[in-house]
Short mmCIF file of C-alpha atoms in Angstrom, two decimals:
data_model
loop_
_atom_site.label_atom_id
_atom_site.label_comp_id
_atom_site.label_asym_id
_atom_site.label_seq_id
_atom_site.Cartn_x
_atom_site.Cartn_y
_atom_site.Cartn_z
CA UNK A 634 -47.33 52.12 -22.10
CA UNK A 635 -44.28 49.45 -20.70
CA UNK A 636 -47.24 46.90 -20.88
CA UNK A 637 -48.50 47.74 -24.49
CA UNK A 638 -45.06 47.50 -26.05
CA UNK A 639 -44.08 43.96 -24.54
CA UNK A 640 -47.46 42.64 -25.37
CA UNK A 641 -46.94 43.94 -28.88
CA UNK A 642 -43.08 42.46 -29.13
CA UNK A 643 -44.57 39.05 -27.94
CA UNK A 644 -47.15 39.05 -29.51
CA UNK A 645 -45.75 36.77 -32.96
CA UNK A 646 -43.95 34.57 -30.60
CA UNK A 647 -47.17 33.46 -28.81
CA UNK A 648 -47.59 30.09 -30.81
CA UNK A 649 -44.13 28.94 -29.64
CA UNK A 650 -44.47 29.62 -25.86
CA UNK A 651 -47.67 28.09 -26.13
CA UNK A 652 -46.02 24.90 -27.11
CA UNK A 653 -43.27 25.29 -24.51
CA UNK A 654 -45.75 26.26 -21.47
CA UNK A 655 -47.62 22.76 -22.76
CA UNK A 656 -45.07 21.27 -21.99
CA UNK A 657 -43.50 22.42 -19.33
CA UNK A 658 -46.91 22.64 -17.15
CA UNK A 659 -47.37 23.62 -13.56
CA UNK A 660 -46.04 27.02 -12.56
CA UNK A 661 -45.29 28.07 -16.12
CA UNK A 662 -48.76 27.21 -17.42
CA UNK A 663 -50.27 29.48 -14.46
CA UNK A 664 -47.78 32.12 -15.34
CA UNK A 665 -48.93 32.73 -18.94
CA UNK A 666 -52.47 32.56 -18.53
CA UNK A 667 -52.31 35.55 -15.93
CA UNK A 668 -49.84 37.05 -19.22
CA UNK A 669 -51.88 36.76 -21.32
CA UNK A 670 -55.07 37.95 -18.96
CA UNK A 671 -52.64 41.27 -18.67
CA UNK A 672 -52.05 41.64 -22.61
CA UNK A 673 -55.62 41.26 -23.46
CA UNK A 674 -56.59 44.04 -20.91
CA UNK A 675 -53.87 46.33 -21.98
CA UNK A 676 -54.47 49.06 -24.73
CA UNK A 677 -53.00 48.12 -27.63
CA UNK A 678 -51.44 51.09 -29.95
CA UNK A 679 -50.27 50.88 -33.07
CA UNK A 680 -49.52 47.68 -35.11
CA UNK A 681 -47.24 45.02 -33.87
CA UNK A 682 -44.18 44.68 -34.41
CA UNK A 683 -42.13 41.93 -36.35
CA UNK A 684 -40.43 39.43 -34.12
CA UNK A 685 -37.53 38.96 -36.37
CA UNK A 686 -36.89 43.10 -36.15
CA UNK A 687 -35.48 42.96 -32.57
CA UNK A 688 -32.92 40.54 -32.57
CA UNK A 689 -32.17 41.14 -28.64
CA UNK A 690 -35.91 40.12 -27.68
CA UNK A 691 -35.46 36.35 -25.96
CA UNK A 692 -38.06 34.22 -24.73
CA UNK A 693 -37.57 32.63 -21.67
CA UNK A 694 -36.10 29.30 -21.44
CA UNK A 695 -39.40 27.02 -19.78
CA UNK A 696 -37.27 23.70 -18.27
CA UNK A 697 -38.46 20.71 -20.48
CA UNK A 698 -41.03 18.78 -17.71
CA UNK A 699 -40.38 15.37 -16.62
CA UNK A 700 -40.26 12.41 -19.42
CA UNK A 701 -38.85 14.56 -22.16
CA UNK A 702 -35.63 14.64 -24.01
CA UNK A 703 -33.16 17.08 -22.09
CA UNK A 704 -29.38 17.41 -22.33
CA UNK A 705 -28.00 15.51 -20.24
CA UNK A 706 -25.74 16.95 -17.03
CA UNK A 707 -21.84 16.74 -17.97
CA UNK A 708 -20.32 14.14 -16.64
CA UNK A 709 -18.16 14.49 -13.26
CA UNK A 710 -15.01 12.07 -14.06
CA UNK A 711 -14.97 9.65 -10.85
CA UNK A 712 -12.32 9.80 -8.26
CA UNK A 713 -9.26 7.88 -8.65
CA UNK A 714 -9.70 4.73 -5.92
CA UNK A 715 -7.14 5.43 -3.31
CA UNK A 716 -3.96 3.55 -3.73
CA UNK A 717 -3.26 1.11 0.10
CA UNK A 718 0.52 1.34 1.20
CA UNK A 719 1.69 -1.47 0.45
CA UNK A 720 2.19 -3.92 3.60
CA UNK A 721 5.56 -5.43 4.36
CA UNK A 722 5.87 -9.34 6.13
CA UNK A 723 4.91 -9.56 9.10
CA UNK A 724 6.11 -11.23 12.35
CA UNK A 725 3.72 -13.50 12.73
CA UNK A 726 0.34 -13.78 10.87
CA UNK A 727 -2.79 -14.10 12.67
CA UNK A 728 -3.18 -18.42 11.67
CA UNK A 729 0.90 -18.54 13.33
CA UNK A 730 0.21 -16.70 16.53
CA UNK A 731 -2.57 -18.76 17.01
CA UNK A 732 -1.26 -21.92 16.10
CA UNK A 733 2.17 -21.07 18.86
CA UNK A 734 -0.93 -19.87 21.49
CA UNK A 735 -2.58 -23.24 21.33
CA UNK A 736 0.39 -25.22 21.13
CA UNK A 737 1.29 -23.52 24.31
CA UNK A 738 -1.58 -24.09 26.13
CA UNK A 739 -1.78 -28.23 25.31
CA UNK A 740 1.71 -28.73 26.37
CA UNK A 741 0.67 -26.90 29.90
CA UNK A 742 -1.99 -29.15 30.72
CA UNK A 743 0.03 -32.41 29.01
CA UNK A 744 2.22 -31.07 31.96
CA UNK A 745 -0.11 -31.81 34.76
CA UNK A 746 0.91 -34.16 37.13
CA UNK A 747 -2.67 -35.76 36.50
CA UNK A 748 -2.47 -35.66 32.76
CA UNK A 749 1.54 -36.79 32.10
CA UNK A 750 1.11 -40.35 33.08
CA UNK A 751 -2.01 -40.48 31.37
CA UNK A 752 -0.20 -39.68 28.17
CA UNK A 753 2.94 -41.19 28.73
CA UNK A 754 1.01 -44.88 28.23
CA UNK A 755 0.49 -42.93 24.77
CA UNK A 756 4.25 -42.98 23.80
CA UNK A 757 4.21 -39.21 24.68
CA UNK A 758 7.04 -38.36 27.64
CA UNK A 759 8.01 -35.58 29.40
CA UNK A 760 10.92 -34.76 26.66
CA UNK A 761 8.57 -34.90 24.24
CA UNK A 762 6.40 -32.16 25.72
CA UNK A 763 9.62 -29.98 26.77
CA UNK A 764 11.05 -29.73 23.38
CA UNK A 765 7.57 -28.26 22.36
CA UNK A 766 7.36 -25.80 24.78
CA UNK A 767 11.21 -24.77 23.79
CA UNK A 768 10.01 -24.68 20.19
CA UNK A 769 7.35 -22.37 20.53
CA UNK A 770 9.49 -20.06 22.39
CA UNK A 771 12.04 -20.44 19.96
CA UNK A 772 9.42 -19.39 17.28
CA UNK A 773 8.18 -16.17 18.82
CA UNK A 774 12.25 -15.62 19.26
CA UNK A 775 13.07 -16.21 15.24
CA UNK A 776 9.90 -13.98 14.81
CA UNK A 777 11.70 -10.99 15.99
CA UNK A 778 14.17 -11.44 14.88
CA UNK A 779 12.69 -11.56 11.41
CA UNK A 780 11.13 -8.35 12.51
CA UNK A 781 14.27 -6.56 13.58
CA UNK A 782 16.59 -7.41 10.10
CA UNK A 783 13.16 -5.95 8.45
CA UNK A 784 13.44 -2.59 10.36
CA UNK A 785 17.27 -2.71 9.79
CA UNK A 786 16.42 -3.10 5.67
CA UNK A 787 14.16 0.42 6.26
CA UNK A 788 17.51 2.08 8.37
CA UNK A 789 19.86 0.69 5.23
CA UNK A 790 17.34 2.24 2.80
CA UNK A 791 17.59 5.85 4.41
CA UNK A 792 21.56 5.27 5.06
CA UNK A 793 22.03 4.73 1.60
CA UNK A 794 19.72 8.03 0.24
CA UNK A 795 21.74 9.89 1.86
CA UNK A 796 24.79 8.83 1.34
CA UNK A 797 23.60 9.10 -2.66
CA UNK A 798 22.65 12.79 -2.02
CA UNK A 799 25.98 13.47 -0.21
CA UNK A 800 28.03 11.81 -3.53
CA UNK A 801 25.96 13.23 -5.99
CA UNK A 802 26.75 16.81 -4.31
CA UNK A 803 30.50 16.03 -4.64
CA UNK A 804 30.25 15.12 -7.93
CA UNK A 805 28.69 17.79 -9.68
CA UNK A 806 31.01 20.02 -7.61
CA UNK A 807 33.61 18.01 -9.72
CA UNK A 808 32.07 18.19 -12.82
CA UNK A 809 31.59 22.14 -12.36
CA UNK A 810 35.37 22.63 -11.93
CA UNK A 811 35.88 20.81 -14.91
CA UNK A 812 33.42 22.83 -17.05
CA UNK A 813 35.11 25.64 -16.03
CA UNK A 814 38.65 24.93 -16.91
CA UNK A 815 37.85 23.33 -20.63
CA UNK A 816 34.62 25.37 -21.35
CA UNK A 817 37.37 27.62 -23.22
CA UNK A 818 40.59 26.14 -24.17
CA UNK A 819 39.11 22.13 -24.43
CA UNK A 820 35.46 21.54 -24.25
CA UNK A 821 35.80 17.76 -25.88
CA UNK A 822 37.38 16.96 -22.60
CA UNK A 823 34.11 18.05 -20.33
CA UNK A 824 32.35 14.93 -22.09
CA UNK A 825 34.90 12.73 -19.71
CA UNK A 826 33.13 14.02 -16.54
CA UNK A 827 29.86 12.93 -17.70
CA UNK A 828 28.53 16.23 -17.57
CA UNK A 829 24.94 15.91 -18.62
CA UNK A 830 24.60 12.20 -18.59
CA UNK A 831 22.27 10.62 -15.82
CA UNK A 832 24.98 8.90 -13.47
CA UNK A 833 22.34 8.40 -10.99
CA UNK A 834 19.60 6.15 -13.01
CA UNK A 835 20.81 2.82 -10.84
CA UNK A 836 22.89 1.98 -8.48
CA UNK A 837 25.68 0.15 -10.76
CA UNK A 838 25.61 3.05 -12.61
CA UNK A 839 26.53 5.49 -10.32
CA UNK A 840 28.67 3.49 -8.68
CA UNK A 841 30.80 3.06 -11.89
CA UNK A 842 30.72 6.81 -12.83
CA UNK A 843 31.69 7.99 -9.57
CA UNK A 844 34.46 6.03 -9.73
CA UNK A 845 35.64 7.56 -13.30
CA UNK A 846 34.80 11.11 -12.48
CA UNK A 847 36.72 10.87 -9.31
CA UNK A 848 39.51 9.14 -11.34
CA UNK A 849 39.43 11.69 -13.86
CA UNK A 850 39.94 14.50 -11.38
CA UNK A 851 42.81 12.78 -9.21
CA UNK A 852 44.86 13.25 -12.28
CA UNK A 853 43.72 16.79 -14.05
CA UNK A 854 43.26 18.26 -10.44
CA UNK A 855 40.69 21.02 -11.91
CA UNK A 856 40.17 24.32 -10.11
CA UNK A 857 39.22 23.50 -5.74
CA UNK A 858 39.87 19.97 -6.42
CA UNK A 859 42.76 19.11 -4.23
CA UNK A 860 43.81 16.18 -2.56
CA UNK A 861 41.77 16.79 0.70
CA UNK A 862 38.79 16.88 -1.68
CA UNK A 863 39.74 13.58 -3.82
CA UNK A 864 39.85 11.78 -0.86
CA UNK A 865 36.56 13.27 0.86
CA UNK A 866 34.89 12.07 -2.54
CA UNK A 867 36.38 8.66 -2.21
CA UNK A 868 35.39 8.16 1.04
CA UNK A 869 31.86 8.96 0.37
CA UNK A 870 32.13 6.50 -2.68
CA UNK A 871 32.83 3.95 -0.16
CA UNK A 872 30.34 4.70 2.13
CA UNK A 873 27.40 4.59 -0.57
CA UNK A 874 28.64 1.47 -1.73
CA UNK A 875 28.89 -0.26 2.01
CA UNK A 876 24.80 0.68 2.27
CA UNK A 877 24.47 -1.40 -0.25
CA UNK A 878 25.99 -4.26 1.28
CA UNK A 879 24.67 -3.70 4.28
CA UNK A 880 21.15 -3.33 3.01
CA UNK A 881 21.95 -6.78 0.76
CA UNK A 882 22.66 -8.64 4.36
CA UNK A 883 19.62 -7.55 6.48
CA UNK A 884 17.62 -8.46 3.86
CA UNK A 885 19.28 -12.02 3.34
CA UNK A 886 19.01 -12.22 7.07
CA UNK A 887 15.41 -11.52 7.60
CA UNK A 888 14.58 -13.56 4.78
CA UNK A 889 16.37 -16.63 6.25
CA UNK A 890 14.86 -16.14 9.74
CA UNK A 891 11.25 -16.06 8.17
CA UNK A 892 12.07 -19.04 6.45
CA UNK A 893 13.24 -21.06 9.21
CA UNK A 894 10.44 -19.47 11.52
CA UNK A 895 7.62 -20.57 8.91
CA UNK A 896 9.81 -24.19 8.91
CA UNK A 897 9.31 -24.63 12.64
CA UNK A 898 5.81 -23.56 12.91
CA UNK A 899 4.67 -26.55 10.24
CA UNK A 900 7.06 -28.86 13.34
CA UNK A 901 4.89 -27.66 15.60
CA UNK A 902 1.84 -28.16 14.27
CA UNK A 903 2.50 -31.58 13.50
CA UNK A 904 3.16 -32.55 16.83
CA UNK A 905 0.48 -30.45 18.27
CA UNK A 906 -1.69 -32.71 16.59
CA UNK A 907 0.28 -35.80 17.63
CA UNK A 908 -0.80 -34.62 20.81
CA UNK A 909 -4.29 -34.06 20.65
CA UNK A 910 -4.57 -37.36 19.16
CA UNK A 911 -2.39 -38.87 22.07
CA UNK A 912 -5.29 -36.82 24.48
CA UNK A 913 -8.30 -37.90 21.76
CA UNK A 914 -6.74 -42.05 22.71
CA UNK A 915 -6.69 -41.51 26.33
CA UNK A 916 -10.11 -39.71 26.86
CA UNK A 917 -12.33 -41.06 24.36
CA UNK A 918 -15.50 -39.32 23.20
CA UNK A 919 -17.95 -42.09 24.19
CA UNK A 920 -17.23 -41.56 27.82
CA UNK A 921 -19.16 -38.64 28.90
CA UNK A 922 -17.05 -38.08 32.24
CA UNK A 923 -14.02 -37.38 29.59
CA UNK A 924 -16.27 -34.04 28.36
CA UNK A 925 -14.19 -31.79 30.68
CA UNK A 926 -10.66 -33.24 30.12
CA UNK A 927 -11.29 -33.21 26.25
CA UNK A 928 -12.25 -29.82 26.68
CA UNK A 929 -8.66 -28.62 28.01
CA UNK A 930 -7.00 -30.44 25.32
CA UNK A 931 -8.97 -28.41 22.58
CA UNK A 932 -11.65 -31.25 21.75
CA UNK A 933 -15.26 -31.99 21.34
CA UNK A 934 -16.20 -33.38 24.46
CA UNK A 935 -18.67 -35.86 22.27
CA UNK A 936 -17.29 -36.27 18.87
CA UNK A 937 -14.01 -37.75 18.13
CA UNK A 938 -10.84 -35.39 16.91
CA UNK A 939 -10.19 -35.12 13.27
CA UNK A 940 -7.40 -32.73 12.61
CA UNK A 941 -7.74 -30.28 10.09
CA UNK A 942 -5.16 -29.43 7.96
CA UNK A 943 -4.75 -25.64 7.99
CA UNK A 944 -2.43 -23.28 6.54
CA UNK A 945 0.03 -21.84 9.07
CA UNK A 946 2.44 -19.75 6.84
CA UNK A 947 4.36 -18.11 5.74
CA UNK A 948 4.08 -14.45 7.53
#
């Protein structure tokens, strides 16, 4: 009876799942064939009813096949890339350390007691070859201590938060005591406490209001505000201003070592290659029994040295 009554109610929609299940194909296809094998051997009693009568019967939603128009999928909003820290100078970039490493290395072997006279005939002595070496070590030394006035600007940086949180706490202590004695007899005075304004936008800024608020309350003395306290709130006034200037000289400081490091690595350089060409002169590249000193000086063993200039800073 089930069967007889859902053939009937499908009946007038047949046309239009015909369509779909053409379509669609496959699996559907299959599937109303054996439907329709099941309505015709079904009894069928009484007339058919109108599809438009039952407005809850649904057809079944056949997914379009392959090819056809379709909505599309919504569209999943791509991730945001991932922002990089940002990277702070270094000591020494990777061309520096091994520009210094080289260096190093020539002025050991121009050091041999075999190789020294050799290049001496050159024009290149053994003072020549000393200051080098003390060069390079004094670049390595400048290098940290471009690297240590960095880490001191990071220690400034977290000296001088919180010394800003420790004023700011003070004055809004100060600025509460005045609220509370001219809320009711003088409010127009509670505007000379800044009360509301941003006093901590910049560093100037708060520098100059804490200065006025602290001012203001040396001479009304509101409510808890004694002398003990003005001079607590001074001294931390002071103290946020001295990160400052501390802060200001470690970063004058490393600035001025990585200047004067980047400054002595370009000296180097140059007379690195002043001294492979001195060791290019003395072992030339047509003799083949020169392949093994060339070698220790950083040249072709057949091929004669052309230096290359190369970028060496800054870090």
């Amino acid at each position: 009876m089930k069967i007889a009554q859902a053939s009937r109610a499908v009946s007038p929609c047949l046309p239009l799942v015909r369509r779909r299940v053409a379509v669609a194909g496959g699996a559907a296809r299959r599937q109303f064939t054996a439907l329709l094998k099941l309505m015709k051997t079904s009894p069928q009693t009484g007339p058919a009813p109108d599809a438009g009568a039952n407005p809850q019967l649904e057809l079944p939603m056949v997914p379009p096949a392959a090819g056809t128009d379709a909505p599309a999928p919504p569209a999943v909003p791509a991730p945001e890339p991932e922002k990089k820290p940002r990277r702070g100078p270094l000591a020494l970039n990777t061309v520096q350390v091994e520009e210094l490493n080289r260096t190093a290395l020539l002025c050991a072997e121009a050091q041999q007691p075999v190789h020294a006279p050799v290049l001496l005939e050159q024009g290149l002595d053994a003072a020549f070859v000393t200051a080098l070496v003390n060069d390079v070590t004094l670049a390595g030394r400048r290098s940290t201590n471009a690297l240590q006035c960095t880490n001191g600007i990071r220690s400034a940086t977290g000296r001088q938060d919180l010394a800003q949180q420790r004023l700011m706490k003070t004055l809004r202590q100060i600025q509460s005591a005045a609220v509370f004695k001219h809320r009711d007899t003088d409010p127009a005075r509670i505007a000379d406490y800044l009360v509301g304004q941003p006093i901590d936008d910049s560093r100037p800024l708060l520098e100059q209001a804490a200065l006025a608020i602290i001012s203001k309350a040396a001479a009304e003395r509101p409510a808890g505000i004694n002398p003990d306290f003005i001079a607590r709130a001074t001294s931390e006034r002071l103290a946020y201003v001295a990160s400052e200037d501390t802060q200001r000289d470690e970063t004058a400081a490393a600035k001025s070592e990585r200047v004067a490091r980047n400054q002595l690595v370009h000296s180097i350089k140059q007379r690195r290659i002043k001294l492979q060409l001195a060791a290019d002169t003395a072992w030339p590249s047509d003799v083949p029994e020169n392949g093994p000193v060339r070698t220790r000086f950083f040249l072709r063993p057949n091929r004669a040295y052309r230096p290359r200039q190369r970028r060496v800073g800054p870090g």
